[in-house]
Short mmCIF file of C-alpha atoms and ligand atoms in Angstrom, two decimals:
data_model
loop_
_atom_site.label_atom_id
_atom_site.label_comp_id
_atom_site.label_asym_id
_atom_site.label_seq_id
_atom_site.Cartn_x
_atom_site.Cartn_y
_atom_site.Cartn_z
CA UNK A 229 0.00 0.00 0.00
CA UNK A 230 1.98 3.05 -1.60
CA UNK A 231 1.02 6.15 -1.32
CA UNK A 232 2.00 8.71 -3.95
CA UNK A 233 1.83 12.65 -3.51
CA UNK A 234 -0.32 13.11 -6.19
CA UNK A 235 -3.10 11.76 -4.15
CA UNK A 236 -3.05 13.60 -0.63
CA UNK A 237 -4.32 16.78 -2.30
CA UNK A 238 -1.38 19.53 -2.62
CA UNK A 239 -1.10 22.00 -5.38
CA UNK A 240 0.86 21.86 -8.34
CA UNK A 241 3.06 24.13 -6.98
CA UNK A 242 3.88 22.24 -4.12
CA UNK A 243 4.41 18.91 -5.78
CA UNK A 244 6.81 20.45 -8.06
CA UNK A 245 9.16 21.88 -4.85
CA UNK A 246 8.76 17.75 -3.76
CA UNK A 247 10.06 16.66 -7.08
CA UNK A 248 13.06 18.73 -6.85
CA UNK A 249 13.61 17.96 -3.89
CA UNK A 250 14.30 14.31 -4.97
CA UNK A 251 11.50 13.01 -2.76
CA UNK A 252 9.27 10.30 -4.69
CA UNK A 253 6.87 8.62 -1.82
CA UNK A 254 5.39 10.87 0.79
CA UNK A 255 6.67 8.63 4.45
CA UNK A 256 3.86 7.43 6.72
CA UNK A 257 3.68 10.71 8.70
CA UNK A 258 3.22 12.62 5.68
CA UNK A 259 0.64 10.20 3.98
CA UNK A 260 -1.59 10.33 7.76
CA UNK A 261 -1.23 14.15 8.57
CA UNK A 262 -1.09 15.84 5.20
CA UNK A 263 -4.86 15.19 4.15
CA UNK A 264 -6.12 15.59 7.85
CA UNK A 265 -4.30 19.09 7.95
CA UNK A 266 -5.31 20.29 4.45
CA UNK A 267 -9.26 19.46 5.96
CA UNK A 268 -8.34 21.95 8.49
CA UNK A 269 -8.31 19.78 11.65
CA UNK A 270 -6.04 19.92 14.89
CA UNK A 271 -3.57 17.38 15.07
CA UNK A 272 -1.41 15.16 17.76
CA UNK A 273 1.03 13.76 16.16
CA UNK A 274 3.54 11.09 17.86
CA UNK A 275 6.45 11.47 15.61
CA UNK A 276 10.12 11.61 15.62
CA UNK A 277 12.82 13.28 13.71
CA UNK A 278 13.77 11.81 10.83
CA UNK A 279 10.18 10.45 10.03
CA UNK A 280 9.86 13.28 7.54
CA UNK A 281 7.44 14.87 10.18
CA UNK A 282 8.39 19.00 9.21
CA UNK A 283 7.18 18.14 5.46
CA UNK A 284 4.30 16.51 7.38
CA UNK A 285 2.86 19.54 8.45
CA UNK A 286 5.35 22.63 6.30
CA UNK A 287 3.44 21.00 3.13
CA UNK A 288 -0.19 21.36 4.12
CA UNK A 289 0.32 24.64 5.97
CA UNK A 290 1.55 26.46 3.11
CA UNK A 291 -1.17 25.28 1.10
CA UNK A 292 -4.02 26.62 3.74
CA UNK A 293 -2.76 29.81 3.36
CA UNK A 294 -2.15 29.93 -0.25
CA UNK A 295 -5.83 29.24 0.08
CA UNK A 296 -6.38 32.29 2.08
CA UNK A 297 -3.77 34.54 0.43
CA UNK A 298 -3.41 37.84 2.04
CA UNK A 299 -4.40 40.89 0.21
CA UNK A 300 -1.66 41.96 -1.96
CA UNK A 301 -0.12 44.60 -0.50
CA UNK A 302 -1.47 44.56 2.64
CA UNK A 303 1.21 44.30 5.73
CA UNK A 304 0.99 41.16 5.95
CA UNK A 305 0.13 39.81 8.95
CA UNK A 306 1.84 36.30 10.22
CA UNK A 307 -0.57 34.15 9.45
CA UNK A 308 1.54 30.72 10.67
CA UNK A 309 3.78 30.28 13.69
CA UNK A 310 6.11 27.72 13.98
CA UNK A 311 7.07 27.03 17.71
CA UNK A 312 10.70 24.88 18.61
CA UNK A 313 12.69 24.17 21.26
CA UNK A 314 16.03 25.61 19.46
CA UNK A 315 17.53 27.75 17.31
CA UNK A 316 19.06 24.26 15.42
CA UNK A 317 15.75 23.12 14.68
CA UNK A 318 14.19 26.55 13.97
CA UNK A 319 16.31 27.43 11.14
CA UNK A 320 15.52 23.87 9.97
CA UNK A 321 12.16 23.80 9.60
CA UNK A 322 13.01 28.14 8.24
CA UNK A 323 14.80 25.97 5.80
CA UNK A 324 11.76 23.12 5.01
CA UNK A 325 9.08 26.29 4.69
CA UNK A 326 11.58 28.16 2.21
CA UNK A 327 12.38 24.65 0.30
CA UNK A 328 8.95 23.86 0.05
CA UNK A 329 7.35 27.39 -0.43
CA UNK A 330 10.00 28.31 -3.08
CA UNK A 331 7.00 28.05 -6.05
CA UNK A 332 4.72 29.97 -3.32
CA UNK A 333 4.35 34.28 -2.99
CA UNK A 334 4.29 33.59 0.21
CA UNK A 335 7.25 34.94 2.58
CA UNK A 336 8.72 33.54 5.61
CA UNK A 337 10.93 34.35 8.64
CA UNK A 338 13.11 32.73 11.32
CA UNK A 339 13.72 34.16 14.56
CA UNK A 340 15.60 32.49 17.66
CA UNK A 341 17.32 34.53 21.04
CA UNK A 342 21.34 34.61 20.87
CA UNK A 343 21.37 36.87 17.77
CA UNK A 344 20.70 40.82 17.24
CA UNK A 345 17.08 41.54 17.44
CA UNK A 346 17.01 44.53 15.09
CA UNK A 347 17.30 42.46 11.97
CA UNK A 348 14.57 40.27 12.84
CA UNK A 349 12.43 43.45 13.90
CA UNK A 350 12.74 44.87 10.23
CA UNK A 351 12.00 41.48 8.54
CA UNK A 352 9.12 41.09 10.56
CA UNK A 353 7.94 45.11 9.64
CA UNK A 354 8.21 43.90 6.22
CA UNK A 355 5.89 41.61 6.26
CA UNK A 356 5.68 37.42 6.97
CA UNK A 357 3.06 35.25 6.53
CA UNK A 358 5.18 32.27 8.21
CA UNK A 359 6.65 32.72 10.82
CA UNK A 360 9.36 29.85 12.97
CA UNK A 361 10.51 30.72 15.96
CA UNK A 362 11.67 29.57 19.53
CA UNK A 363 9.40 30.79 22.34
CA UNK A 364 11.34 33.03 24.55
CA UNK A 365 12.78 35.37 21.88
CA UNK A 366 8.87 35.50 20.04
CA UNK A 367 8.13 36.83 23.92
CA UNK A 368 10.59 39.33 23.59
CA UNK A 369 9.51 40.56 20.16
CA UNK A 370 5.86 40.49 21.17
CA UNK A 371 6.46 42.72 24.48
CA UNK A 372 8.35 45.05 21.76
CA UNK A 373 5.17 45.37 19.55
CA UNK A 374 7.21 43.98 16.51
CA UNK A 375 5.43 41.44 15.93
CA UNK A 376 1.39 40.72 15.40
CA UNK A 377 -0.03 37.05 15.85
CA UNK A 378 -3.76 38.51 16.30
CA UNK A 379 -4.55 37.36 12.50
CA UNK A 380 -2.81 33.82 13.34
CA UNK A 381 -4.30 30.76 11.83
CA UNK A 382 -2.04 27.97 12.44
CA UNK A 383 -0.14 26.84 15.23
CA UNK A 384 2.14 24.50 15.03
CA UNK A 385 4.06 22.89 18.74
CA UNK A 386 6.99 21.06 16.82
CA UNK A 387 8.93 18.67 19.16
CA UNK A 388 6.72 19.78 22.37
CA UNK A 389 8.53 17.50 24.52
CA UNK A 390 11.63 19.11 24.19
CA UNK A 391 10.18 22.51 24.26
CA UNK A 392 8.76 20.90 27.73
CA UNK A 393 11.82 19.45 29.05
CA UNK A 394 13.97 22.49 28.62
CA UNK A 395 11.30 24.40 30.85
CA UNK A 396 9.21 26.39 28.09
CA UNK A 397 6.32 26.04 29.19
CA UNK A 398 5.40 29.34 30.94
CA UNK A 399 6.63 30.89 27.26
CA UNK A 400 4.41 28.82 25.40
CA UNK A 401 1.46 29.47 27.93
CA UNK A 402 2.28 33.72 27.24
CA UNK A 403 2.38 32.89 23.40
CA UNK A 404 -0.86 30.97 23.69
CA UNK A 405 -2.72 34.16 25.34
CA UNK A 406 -1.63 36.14 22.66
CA UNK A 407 -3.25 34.01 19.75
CA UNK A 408 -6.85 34.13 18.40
CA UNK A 409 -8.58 31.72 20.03
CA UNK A 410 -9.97 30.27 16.36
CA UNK A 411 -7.13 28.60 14.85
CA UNK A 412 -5.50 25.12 13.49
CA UNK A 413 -3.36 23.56 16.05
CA UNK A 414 -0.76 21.12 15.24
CA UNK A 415 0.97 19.39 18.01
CA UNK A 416 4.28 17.15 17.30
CA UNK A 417 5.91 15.05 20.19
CA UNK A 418 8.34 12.00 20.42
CA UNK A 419 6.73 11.06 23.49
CA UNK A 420 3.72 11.79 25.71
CA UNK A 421 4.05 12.75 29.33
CA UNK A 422 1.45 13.89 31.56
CA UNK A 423 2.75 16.84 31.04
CA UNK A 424 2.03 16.96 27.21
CA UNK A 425 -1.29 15.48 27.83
CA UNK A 426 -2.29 18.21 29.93
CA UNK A 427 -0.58 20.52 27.48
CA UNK A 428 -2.53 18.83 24.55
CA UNK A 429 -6.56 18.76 26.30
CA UNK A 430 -6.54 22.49 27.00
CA UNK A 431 -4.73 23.55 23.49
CA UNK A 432 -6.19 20.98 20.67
CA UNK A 433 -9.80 21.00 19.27
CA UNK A 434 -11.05 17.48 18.60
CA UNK A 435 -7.37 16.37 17.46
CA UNK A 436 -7.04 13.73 14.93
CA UNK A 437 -4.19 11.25 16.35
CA UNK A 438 -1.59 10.43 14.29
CA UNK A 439 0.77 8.20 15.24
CA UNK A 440 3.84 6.50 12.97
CA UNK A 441 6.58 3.56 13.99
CA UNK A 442 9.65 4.92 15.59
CA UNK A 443 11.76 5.93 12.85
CA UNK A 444 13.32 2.25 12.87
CA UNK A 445 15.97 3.17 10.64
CA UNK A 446 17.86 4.25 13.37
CA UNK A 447 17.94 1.34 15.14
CA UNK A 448 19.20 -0.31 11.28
CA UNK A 449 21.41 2.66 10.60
CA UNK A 450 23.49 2.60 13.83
CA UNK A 451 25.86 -0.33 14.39
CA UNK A 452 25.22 -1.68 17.99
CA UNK A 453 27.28 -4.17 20.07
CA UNK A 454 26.79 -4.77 23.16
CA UNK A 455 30.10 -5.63 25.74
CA UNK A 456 29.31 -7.55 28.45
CA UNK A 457 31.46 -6.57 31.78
CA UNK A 458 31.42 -6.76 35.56
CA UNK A 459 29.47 -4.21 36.88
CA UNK A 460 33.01 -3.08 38.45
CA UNK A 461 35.09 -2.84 35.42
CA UNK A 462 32.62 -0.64 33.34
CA UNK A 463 35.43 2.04 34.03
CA UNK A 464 38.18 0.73 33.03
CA UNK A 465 36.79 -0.98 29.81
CA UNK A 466 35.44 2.36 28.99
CA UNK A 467 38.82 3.82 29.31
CA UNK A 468 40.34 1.61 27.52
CA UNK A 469 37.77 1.41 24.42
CA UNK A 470 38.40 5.24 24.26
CA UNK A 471 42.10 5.18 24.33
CA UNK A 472 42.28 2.58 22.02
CA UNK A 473 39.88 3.50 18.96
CA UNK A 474 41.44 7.62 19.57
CA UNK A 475 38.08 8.28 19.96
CA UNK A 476 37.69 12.28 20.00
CA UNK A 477 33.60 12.49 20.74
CA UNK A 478 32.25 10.60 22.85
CA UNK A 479 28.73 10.57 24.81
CA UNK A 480 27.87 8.24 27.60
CA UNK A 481 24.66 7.88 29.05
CA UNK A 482 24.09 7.02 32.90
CA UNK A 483 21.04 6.36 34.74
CA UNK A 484 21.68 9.09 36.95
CA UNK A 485 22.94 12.65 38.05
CA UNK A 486 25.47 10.99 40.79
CA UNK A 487 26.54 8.70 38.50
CA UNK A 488 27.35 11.16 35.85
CA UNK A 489 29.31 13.38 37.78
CA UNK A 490 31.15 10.47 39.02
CA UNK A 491 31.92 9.02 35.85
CA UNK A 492 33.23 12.15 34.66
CA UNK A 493 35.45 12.58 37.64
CA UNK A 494 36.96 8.73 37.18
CA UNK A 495 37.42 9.54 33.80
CA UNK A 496 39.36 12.54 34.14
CA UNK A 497 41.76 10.84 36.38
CA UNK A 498 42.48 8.01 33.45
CA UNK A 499 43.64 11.28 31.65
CA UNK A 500 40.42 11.57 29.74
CA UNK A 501 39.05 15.14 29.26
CA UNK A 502 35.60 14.73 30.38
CA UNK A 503 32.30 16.87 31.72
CA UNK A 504 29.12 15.47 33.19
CA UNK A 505 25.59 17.31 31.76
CA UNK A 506 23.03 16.87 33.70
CA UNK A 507 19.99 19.28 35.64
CA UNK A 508 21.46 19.82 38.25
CA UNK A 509 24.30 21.55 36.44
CA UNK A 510 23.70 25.48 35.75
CA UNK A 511 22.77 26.54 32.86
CA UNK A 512 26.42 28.14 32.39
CA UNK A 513 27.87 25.38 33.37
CA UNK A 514 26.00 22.96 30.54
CA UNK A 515 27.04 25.38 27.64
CA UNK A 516 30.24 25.65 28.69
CA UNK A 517 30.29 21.59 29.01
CA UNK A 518 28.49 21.63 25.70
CA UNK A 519 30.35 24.13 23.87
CA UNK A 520 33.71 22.39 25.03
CA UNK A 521 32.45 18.98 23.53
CA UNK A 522 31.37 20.40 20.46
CA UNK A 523 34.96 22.17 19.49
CA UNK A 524 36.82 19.03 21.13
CA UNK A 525 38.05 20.85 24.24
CA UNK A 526 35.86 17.62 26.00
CA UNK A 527 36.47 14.33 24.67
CA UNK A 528 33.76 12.15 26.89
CA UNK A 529 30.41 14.15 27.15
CA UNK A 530 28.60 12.12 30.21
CA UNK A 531 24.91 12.84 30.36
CA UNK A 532 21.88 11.91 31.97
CA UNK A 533 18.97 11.11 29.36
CA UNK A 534 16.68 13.97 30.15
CA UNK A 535 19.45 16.47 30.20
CA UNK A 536 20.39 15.35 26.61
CA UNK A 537 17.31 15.69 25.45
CA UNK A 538 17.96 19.84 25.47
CA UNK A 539 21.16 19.35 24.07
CA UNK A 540 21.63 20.05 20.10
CA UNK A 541 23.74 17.42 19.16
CA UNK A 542 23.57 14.60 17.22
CA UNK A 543 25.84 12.75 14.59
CA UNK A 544 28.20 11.99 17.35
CA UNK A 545 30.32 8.91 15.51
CA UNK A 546 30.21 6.95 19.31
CA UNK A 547 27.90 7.03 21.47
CA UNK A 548 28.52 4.79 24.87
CA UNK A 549 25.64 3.28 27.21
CA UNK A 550 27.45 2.91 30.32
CA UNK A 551 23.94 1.84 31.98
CA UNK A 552 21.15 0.87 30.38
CA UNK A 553 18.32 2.96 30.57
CA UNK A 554 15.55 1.47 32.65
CA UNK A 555 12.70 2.25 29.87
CA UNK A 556 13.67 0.61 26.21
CA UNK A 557 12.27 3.39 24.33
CA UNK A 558 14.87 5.73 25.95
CA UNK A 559 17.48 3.23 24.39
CA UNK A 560 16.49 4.02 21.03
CA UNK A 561 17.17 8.45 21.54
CA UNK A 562 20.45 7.76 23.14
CA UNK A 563 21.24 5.79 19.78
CA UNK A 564 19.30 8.62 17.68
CA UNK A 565 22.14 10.84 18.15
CA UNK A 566 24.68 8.74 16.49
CA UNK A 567 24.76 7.79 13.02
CA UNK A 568 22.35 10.54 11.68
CA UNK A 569 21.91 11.95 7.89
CA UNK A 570 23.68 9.01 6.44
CA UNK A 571 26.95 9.02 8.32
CA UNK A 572 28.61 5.98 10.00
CA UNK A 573 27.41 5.97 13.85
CA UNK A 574 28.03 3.05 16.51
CA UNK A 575 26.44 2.83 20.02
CA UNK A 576 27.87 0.54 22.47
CA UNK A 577 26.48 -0.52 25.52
CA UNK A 578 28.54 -2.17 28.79
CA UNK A 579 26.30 -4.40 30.15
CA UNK A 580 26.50 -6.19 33.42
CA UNK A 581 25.10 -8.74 34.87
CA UNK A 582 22.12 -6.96 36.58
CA UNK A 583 21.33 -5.15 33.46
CA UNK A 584 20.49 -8.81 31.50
CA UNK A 585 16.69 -8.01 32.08
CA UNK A 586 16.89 -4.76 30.54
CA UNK A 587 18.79 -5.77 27.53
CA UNK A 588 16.24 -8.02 26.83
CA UNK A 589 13.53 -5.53 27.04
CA UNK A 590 15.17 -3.02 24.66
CA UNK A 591 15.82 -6.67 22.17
CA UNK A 592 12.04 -7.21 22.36
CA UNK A 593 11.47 -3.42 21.56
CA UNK A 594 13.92 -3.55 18.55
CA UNK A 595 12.78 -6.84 17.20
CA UNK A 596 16.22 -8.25 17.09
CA UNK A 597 19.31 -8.98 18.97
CA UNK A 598 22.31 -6.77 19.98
CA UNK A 599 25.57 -8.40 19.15
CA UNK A 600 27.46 -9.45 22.01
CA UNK A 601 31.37 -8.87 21.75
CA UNK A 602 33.43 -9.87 25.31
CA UNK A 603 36.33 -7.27 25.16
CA UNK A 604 39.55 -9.51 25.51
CA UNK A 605 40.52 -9.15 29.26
CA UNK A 606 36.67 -8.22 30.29
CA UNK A 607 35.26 -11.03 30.50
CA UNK A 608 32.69 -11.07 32.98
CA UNK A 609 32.83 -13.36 35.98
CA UNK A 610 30.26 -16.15 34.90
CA UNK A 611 28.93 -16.58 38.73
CA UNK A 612 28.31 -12.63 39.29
CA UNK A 613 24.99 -12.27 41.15
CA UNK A 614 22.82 -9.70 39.79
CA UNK A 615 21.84 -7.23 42.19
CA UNK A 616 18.46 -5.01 41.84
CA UNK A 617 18.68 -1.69 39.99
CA UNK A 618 16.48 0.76 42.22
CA UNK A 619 15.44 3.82 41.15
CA UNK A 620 18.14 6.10 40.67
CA UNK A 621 20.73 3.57 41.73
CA UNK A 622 23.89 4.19 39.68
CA UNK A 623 24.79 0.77 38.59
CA UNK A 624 28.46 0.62 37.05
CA UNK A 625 31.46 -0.10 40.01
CA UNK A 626 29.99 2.18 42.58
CA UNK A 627 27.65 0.25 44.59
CA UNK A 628 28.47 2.46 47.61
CA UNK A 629 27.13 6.05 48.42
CA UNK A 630 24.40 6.40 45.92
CA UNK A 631 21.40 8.19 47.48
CA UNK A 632 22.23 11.09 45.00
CA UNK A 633 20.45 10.76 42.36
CA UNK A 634 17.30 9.07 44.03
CA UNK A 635 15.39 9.71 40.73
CA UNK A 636 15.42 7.92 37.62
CA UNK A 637 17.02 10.07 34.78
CA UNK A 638 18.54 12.75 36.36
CA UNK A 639 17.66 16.42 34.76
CA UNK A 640 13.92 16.90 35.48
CA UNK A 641 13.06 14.28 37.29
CA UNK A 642 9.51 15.27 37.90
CA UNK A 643 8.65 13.70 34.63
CA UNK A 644 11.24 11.55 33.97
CA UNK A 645 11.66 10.89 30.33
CA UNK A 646 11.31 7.58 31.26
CA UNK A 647 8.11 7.79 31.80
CA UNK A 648 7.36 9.62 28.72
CA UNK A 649 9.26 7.39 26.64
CA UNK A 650 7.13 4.62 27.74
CA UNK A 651 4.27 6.21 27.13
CA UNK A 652 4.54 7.27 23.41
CA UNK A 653 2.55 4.45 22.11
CA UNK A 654 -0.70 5.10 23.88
CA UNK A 655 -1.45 8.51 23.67
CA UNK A 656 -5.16 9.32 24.78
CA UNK A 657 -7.11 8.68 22.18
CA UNK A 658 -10.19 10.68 21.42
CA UNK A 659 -13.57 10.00 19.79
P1 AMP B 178 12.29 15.40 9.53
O1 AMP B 178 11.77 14.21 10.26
O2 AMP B 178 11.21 16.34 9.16
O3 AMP B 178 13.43 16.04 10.27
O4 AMP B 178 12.88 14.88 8.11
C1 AMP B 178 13.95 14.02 8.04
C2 AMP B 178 14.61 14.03 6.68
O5 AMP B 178 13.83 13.35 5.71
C3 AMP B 178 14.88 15.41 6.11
O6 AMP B 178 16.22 15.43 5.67
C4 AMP B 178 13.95 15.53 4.93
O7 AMP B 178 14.53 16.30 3.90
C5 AMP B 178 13.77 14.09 4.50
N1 AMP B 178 12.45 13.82 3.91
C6 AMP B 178 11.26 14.34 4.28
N2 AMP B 178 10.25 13.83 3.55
C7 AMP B 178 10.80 12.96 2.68
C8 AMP B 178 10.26 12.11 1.66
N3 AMP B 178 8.95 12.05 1.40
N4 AMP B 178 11.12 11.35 0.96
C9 AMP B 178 12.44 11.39 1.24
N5 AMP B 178 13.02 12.16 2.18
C10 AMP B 178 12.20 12.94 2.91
#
């Protein structure tokens, strides 16, 4: 059952920006939300990146308001707003609306915090009837008067759970009170928390759910192995594996916040140039950890899975699971940021003995099995007892002194991405 574009209802001049854009088959996300949008409906959408989601709802958008065309030479009012968590992903989808729109009158703009303002305030005075942009600097440029959503139409929450995690949500509530209460609103999440639930009820009108398969690609793309190791020697075989293979970028997940810092710590002492990430970290203190890792100051980024989710980085050649992650579907984001866009990625996971019920779990999720590979030297004592992972408990070779990071996750642990991961599937459906 193929779907071509020819059938979901876009213009001519729309079909002709997919064809040169080499794309031939419209992906599942596209093929579910592209009709339903073009009828005019709100949408929930449970979609990753990479599953083609931006086209998903750029495509349709631009042809509502080609539909609605604003007067010509009217100051044009924006018309569609574009909401992400960062600047990366805002000039991306700036990038998908220009690609797309490029047979279309209609004009678009990009604007994200960390850049002069001025520039933005003139493009806006000049007129945009799309507009992308990451809450807290739209704030700013609505409590300057530059910029008018009262004639909005479509809303579009892209990658709400990120927007979520890295604490937006007071911004999006202000943007919300400043929109037209009669609109089209288009909600995209990886996962659903309660958080995003409750985010979803009050904001969406009779949504039409839409969900797709986990882009499993990734799990294809990225070469896994999994090394199994004492729970004691995790260290040391990480050491090693980054010594040997001259590996320059590195990120390792642990379970939690204690365990990251730790990690870091140990590594540093091995002569390793490392920084942990996680929330409760300042904000200065991330970047500065972030920005170090990204010019190669920081060879072994050590992160928490919530606090990566905020971070912008991705196509990482290794990326390390020092602990499993106690929900499966959190497996498959730490392993999203390797390998991306075509390039060669591996993920590696030490895996101990108490960790065997886990692995299993995040087999069952994938639908196949992670090589094993015993690193000569490491292998693991064949009558280690498992002990229990608890909830926050640190795993790797420090059994002692772990109430620190009592939570699951680290980062925000009121929601736990856990949580949210393991909720994606099931988001509430509606009549
Ligand atoms: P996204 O999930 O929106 O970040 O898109 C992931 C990638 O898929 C982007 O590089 C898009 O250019 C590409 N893409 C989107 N739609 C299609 C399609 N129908 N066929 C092939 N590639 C696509």
């Amino acid at each position: 059952m193929t779907t071509s574009f020819d059938t979901l209802g876009l213009s001519a001049e729309l079909r002709r920006a997919i064809t040169e854009a080499g794309y031939t088959q419209p992906t599942p996300i596209q093929a579910k939300a592209i009709p339903v949008v073009l009828a005019g409906r709100d949408v929930l959408a449970a979609a990753q990146t990479g599953t083609g989601k931006t086209a998903g709802f750029t495509l349709p958008l631009l042809q509502r308001l080609m539909a609605s065309a604003a007067p010509e030479g009217a100051r044009r009012p924006v018309r569609a707003l574009v909401l992400t968590p960062t600047r990366e992903l805002a000039a991306q989808v700036g990038e998908n609306v220009a690609t797309y729109g490029r047979h279309l009158p209609l004009r678009s703009a990009v604007i994200f915090g960390g850049v002069k303002i001025n520039p933005q305030i003139e493009r806006l005075r000049a007129g945009v009837d799309v507009l992308v942009a990451t809450p807290g600097r739209l704030l700013d440029h609505l409590s300057q008067r530059s910029v008018d959503l009262s004639q909005l139409q479509i809303l579009v929450l892209d990658e709400a759970d990120r927007m979520l995690d890295m604490g937006f949500i007071h911004d999006i509530r202000k943007v919300l009170a400043r929109l037209p209460a009669q609109r089209q609103n288009l909600l995209f999440s990886a996962t659903f928390s309660e958080e995003i639930r409750r985010l979803a009820t009050g904001l969406l009108h009779e949504p039409e759910m839409i969900e797709v398969a986990p882009r499993n690609t990734t799990a294809e793309r990225v070469a896994q192995v999994v090394h199994p190791v004492d729970r004691e020697r995790k260290r040391e075989l990480l050491s090693q594996l980054i010594a040997q293979g001259d590996w320059r970028q590195v990120l390792v997940f642990t379970r939690t916040k204690h365990g990251a810092n730790r990690l870091a710590q140990q590594l540093e002492k091995d002569g390793l140039s490392a920084a942990a990430i996680h929330g409760n970290k300042s904000q200065n203190a991330r970047t500065q950890a972030l920005a170090g890792f990204k010019d190669g100051r920081v060879r072994v980024l050590v992160a928490t899975d919530i606090a990566a989710r905020g971070l912008d980085i991705d196509q990482l050649p290794h990326v390390v699971n020092y602990e499993l992650p106690n929900v499966p579907e959190d497996y498959v984001h730490r392993i999203g940021r390797t390998g991306r866009a075509g390039s060669e990625g591996e993920a590696l996971s030490l895996v101990c003995v108490d960790e065997h019920k886990l692995l299993r779990d995040i087999e069952r999720l994938l639908r196949r099995e992670v090589p094993k590979v015993v690193v000569p030297g490491f292998e693991p004592d064949p009558n280690a007892r498992p002990e229990p992972i608890q909830q926050g408990r640190g795993g790797r070779g420090d059994s002692r002194g772990r109430r620190g990071g009592a939570r699951s996750g680290g980062g925000r642990a009121r929601e736990g991405g856990a949580n949210a991961g393991g909720q994606r599937r099931r988001p509430p459906r509606q009549a």
